[in-house]
XYZ file of N, CA and C in Angstrom:
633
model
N -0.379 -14.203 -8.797
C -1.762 -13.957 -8.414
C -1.843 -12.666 -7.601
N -2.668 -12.099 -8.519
C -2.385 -10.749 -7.223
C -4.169 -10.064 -6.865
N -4.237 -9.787 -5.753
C -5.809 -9.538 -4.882
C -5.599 -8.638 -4.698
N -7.265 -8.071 -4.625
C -8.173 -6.814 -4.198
C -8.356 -7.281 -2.704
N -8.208 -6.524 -1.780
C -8.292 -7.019 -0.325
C -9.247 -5.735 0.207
N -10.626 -6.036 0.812
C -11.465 -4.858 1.477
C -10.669 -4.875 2.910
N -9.774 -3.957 3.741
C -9.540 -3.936 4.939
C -10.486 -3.372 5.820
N -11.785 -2.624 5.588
C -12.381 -2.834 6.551
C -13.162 -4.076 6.588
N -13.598 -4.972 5.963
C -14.539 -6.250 5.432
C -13.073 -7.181 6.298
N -11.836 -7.305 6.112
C -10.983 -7.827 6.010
C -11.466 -9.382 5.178
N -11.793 -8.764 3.934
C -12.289 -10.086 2.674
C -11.533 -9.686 1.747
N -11.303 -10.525 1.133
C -10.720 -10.492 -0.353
C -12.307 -10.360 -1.558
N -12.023 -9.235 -2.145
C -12.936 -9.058 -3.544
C -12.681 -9.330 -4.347
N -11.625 -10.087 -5.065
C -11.250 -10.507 -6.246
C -9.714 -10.635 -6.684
N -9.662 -11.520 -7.333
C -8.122 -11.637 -7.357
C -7.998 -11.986 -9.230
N -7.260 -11.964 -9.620
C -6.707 -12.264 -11.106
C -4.784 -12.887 -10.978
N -4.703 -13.992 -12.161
C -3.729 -14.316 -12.610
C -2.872 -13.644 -13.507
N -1.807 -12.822 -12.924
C -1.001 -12.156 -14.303
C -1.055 -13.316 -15.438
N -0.755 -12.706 -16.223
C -0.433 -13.542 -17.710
C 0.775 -14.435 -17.921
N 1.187 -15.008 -18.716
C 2.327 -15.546 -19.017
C 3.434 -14.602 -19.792
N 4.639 -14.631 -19.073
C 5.393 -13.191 -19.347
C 4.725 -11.919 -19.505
N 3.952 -11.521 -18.250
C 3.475 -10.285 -17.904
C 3.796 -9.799 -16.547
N 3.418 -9.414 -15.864
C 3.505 -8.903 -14.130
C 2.523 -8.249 -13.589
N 2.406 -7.958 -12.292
C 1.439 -7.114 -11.859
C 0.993 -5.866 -12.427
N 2.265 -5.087 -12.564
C 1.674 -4.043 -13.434
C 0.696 -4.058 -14.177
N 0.734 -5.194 -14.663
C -0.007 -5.400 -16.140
C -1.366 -5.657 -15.678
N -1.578 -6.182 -14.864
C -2.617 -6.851 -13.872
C -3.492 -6.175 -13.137
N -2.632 -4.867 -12.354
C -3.977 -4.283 -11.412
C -4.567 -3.235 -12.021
N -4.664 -2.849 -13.118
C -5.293 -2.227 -13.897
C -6.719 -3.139 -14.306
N -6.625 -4.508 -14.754
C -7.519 -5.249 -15.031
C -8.381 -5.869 -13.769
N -7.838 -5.773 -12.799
C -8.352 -6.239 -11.908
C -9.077 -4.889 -10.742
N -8.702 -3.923 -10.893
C -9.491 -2.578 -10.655
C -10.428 -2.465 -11.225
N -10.822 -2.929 -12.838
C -11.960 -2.350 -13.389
C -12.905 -3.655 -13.103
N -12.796 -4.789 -12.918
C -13.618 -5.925 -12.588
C -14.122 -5.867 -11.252
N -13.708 -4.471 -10.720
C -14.673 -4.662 -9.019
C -15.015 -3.015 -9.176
N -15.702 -2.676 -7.894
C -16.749 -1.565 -7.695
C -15.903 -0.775 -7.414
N -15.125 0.288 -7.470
C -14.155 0.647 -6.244
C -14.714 2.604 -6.258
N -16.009 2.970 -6.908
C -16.695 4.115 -6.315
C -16.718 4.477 -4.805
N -16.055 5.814 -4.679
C -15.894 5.831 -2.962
C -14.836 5.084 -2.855
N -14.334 4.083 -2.651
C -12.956 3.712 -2.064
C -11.781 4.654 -2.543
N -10.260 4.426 -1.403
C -9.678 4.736 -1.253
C -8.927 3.467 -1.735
N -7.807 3.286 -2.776
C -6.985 2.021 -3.107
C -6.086 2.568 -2.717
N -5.418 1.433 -2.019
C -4.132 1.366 -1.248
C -3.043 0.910 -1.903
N -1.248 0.817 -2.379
C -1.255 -0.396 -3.276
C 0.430 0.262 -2.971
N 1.324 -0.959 -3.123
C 2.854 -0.669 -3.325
C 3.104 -0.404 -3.790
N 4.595 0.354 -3.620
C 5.242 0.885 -4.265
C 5.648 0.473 -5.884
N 5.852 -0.622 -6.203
C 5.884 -1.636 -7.284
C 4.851 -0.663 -8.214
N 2.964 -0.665 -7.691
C 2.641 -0.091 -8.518
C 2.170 1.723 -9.008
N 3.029 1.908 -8.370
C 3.325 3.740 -8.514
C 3.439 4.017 -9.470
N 1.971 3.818 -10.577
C 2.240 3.682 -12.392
C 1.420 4.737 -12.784
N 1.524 5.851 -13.362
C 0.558 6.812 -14.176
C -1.158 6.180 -14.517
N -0.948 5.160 -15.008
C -1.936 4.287 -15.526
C -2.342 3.067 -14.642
N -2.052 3.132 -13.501
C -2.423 3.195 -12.714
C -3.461 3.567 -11.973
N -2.545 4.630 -11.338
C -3.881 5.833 -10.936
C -5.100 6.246 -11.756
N -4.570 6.782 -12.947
C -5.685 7.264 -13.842
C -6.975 6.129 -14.150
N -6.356 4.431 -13.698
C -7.380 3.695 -13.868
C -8.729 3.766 -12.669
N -7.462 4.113 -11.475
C -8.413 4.307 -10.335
C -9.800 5.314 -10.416
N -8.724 6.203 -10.869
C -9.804 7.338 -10.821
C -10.862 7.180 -11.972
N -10.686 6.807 -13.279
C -11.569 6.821 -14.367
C -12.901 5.860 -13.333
N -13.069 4.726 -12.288
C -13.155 4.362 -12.016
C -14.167 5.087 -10.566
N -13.705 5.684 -10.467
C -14.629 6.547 -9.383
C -14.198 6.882 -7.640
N -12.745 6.200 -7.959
C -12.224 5.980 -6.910
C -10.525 6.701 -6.677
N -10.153 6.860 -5.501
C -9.180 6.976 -5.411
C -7.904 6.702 -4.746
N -6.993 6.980 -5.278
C -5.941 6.394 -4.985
C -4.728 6.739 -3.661
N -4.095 5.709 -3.130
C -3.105 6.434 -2.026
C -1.896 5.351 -2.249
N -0.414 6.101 -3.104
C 0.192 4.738 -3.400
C 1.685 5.181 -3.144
N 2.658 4.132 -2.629
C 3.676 4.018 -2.098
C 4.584 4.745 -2.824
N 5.369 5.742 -3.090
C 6.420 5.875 -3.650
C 7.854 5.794 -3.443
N 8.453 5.261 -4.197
C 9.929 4.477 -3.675
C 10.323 5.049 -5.538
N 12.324 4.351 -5.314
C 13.029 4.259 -6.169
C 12.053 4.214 -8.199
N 11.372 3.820 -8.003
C 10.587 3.592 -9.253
C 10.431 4.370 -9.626
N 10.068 5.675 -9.579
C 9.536 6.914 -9.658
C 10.290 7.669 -9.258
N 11.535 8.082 -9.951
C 12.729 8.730 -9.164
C 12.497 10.167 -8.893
N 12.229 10.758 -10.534
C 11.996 11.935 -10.304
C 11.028 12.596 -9.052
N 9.746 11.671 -9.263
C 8.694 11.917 -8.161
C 9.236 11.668 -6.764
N 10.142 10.703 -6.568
C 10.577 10.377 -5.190
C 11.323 11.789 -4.424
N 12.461 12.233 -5.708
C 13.023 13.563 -5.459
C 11.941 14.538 -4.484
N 11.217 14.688 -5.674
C 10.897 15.581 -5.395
C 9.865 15.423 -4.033
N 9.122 15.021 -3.503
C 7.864 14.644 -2.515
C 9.040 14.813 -1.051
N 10.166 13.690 -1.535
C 11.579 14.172 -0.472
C 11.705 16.092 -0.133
N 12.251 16.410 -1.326
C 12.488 17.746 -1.360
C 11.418 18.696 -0.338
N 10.101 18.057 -1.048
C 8.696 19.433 -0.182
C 9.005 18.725 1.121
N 9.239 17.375 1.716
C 8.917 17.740 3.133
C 10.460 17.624 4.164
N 11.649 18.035 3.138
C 12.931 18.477 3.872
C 13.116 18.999 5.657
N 12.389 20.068 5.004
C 11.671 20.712 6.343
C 11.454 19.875 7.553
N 10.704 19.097 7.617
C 9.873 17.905 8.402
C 10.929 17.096 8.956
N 11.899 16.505 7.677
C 12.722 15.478 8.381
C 14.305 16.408 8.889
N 14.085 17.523 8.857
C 15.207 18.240 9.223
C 14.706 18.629 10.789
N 13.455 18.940 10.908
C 12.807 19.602 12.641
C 13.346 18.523 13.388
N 13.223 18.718 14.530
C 13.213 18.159 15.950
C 12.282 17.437 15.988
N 12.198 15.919 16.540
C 11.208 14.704 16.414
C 9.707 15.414 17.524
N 8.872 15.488 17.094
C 7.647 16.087 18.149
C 7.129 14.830 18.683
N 7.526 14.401 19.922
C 6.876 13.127 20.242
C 5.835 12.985 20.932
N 4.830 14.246 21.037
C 3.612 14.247 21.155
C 2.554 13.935 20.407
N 3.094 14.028 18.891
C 2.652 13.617 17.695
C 2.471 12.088 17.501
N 3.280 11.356 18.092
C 3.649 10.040 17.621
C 2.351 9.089 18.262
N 1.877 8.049 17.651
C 1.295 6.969 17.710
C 2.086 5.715 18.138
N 1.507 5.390 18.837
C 2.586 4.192 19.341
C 1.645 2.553 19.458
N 2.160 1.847 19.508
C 1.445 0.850 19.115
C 2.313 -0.335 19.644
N 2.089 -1.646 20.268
C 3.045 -2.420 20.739
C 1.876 -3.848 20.121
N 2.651 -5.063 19.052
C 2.559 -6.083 18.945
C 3.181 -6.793 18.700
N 3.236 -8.103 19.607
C 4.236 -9.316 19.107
C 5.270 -8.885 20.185
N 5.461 -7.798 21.177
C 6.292 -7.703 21.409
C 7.797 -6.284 21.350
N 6.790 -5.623 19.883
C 7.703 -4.349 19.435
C 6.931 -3.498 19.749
N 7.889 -2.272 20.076
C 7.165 -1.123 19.990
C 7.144 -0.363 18.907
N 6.364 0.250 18.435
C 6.105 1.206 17.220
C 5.918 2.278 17.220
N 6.582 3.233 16.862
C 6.082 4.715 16.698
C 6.255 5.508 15.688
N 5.087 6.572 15.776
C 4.815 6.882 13.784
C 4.112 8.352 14.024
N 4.233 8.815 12.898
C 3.459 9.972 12.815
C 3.372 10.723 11.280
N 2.324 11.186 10.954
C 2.195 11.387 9.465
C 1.924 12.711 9.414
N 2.845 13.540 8.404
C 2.597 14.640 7.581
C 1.571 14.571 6.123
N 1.285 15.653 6.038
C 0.042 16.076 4.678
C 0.578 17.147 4.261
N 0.777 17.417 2.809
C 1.060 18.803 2.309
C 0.588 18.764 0.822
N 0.160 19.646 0.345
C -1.253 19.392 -0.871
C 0.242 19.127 -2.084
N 0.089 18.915 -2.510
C 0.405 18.270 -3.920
C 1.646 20.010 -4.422
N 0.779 20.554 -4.745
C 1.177 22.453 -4.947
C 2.363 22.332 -4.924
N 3.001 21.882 -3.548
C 4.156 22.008 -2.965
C 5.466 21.410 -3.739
N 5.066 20.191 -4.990
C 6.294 19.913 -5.231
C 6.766 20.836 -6.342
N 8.125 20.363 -6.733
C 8.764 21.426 -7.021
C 8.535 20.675 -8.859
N 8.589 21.009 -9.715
C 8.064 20.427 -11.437
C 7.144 20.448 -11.233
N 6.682 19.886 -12.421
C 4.969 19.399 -13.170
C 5.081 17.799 -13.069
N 3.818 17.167 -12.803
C 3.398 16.215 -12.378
C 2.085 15.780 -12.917
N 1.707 16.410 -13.588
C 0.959 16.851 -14.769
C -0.118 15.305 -15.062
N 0.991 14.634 -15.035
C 0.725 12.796 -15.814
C -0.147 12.277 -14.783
N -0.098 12.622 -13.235
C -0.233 11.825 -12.340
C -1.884 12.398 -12.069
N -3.062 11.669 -12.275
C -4.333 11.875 -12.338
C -4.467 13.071 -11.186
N -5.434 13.860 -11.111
C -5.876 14.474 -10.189
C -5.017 14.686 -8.678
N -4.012 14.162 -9.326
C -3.029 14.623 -7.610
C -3.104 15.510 -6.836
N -3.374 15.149 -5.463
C -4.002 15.901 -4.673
C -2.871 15.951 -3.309
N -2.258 14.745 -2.461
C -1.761 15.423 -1.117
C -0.422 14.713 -1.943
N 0.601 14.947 -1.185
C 1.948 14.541 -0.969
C 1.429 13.728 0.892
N 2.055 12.733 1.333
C 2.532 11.807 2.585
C 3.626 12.503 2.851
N 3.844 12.064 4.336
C 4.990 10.862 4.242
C 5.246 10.872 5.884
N 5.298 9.426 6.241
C 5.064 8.864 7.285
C 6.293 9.072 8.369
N 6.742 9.114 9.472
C 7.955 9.380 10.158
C 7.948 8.051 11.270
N 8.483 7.083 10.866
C 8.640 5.790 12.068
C 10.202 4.663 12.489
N 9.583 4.908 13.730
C 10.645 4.668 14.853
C 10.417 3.225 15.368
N 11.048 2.725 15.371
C 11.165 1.203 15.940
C 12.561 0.761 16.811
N 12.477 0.945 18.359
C 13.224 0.762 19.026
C 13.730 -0.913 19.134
N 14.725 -1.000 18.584
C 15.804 -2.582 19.222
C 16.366 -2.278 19.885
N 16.600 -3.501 21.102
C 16.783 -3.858 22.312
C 18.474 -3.899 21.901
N 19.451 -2.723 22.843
C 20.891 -2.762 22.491
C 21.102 -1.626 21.895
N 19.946 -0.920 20.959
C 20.518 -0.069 19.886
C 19.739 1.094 20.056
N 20.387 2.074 19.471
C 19.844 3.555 19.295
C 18.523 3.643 18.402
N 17.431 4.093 18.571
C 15.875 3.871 17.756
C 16.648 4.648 16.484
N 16.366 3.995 15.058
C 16.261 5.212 14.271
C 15.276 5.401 13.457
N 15.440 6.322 12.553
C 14.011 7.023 11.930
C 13.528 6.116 10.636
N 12.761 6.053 10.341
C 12.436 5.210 8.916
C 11.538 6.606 8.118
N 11.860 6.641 6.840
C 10.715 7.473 6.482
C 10.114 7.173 5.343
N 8.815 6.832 4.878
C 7.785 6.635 3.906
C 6.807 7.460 3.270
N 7.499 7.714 1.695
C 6.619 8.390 0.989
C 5.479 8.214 0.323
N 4.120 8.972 -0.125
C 3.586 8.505 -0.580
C 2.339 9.708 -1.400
N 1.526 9.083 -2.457
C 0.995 10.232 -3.050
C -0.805 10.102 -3.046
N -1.138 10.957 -3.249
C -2.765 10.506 -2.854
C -3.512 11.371 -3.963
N -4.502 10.764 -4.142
C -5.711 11.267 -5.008
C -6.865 12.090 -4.533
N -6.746 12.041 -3.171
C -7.855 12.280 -1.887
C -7.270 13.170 -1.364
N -8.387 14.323 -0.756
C -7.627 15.137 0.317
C -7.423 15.011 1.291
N -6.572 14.442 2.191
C -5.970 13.622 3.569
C -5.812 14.638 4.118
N -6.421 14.173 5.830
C -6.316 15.221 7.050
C -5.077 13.620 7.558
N -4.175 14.167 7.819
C -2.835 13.279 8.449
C -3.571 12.135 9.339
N -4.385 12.100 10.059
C -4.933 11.074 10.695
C -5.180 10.046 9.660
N -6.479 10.571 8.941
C -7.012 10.305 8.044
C -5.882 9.544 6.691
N -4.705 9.420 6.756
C -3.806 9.372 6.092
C -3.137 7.817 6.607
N -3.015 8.355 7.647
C -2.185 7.237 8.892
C -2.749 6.204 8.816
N -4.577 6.325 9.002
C -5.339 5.406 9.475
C -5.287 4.273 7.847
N -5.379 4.914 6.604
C -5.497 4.122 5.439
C -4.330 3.440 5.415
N -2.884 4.365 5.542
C -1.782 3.626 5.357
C -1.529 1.733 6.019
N -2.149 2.055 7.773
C -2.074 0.872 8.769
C -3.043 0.084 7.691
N -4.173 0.546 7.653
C -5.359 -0.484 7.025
C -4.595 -1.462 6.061
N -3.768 -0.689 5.399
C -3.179 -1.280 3.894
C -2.750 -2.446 4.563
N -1.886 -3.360 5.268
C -1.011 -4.628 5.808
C -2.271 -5.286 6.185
N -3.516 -4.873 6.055
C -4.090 -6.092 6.352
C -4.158 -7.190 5.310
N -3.742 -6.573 4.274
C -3.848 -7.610 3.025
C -2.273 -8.972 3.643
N -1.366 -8.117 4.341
C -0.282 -8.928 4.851
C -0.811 -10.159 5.687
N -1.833 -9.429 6.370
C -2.435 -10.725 7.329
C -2.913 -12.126 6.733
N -3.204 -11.566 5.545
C -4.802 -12.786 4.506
C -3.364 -13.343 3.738
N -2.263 -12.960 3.375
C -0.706 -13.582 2.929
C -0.374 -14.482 4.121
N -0.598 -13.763 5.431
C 0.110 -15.139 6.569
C -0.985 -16.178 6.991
N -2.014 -15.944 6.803
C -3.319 -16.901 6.915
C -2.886 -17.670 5.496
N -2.539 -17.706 4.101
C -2.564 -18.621 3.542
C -1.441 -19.477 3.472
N -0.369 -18.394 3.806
C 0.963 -19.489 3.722
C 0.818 -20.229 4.993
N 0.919 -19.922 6.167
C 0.872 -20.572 7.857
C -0.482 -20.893 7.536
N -1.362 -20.662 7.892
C -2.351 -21.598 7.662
C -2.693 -22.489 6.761
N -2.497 -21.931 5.524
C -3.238 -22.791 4.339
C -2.234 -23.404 3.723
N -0.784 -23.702 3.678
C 0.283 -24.495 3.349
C 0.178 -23.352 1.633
N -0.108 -22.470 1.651
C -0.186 -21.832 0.086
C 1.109 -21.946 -0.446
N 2.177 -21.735 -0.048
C 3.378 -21.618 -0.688
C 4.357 -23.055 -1.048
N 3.929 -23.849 -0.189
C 4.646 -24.870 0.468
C 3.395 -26.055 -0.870
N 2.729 -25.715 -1.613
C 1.513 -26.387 -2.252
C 2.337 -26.913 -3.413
N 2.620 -28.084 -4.182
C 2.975 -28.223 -4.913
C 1.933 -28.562 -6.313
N 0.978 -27.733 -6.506
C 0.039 -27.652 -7.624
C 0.361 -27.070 -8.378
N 0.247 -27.233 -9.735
C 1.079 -26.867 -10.452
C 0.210 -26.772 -11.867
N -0.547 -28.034 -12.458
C -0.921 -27.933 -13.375
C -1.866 -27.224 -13.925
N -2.278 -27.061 -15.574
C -2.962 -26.465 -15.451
C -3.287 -25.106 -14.856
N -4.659 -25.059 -14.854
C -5.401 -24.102 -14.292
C -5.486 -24.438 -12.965
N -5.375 -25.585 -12.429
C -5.553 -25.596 -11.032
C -5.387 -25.014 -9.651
N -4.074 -24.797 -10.265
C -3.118 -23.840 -8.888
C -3.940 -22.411 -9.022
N -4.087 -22.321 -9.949
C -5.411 -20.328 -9.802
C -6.602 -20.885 -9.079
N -7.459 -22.012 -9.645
C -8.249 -22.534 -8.977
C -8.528 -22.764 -7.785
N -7.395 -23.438 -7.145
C -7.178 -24.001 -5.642
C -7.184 -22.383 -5.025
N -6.238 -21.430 -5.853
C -6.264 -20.085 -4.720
C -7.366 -19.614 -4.285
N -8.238 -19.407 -5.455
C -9.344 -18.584 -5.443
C -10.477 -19.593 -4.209
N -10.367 -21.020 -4.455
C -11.113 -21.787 -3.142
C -10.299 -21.046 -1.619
N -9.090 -21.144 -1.419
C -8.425 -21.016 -0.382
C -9.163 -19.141 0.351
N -9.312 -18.327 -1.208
C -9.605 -17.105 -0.580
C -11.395 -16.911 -0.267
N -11.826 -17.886 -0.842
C -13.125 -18.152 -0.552
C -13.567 -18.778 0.763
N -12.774 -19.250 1.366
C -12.655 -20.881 2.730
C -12.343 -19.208 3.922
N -11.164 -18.335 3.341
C -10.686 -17.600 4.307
C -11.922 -15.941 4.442
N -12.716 -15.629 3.173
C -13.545 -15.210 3.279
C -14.987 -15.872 4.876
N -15.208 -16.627 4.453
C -16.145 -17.469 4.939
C -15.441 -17.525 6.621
N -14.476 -17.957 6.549
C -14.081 -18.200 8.284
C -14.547 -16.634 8.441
């Protein structure tokens, strides 16, 4: 089952059942064109860092900001390559955002560099517009902080704030995942038949809409 999540609304807009021997891939394409997404910014994992993908976003009126990892090797190379530079400088920790919940501290800071910059053609990838990529630090208690770094590609022209701020937004869909499993026993549900178990979700995201 995979959902459309509004993070500023923090509501769910719609959700769809992959198919039988299909996957998400297959899925958020169909489930992009069954909602409004003119003006929005879609957020979405690395998983779906798909040509057809994006191009659905955009045919769509909307655009895209999506994780890139191992999947996309060539593209990973390269987005690495343009911001070398960045992860080679000296950490600017005036830059950094910091943030403390649960207990951790967090610190982050985001680069922007227009698309131009990578090194091939990219040609496939709709209207590509910025290159990401995020720089974060998470200090454990005992150990030396080290760096984490997260790439990512956008359809939109991102001022780095403006970048940062969509990226955080994105985990709110994580929140409406721990509201159904801890709250709503979702995982722990032994429904099974049928259509039901799609059924029961779509009540559960309706009950969590409504609260």
């Amino acid at each position: 089952m995979i959902s459309a999540y509004a993070s500023a609304n923090q509501m769910v807009l719609g959700q769809l059942k992959t198919a039988d021997k299909s996957n998400e891939i297959t899925a958020i394409p169909e489930l992009i064109q069954m909602r409004d997404v003119r003006g929005a910014l879609a957020t979405i994992d690395a998983m779906a860092c798909q040509t057809k993908i994006a191009k659905t976003i955009v045919q769509q009126e909307g655009d895209y900001l999506l994780a890139v990892k191992g999947n996309q090797e060539r593209l990973t190379k390269a987005v690495r390559a343009a911001f070398a530079s960045h992860r080679q400088a000296a950490v600017d920790k005036t830059q950094w955002q910091t943030e403390r919940h649960h207990g951790r501290v967090e610190s982050r800071t985001c680069h922007v560099l227009s698309a131009e910059q990578l090194e091939g053609t990219f040609s496939r990838w709709t209207r590509l517009s910025n290159i990401v990529m995020v720089e974060n630090s998470r200090p454990e208690k005992g150990k030396e902080p080290s760096l984490e770094y997260r790439d990512y590609i956008s359809s939109k022209a991102l001022m780095a704030k403006e970048a940062s701020q969509a990226i955080r937004a994105h985990w709110g869909i994580e929140a409406m995942h721990w509201h159904l499993d801890v709250s709503f026993g979702e995982d722990a549900c032994q429904i099974y038949r049928e259509n039901v178990a799609e059924n029961v979700a779509c009540l559960r995201h309706m009950v969590l809409n409504m609260l």
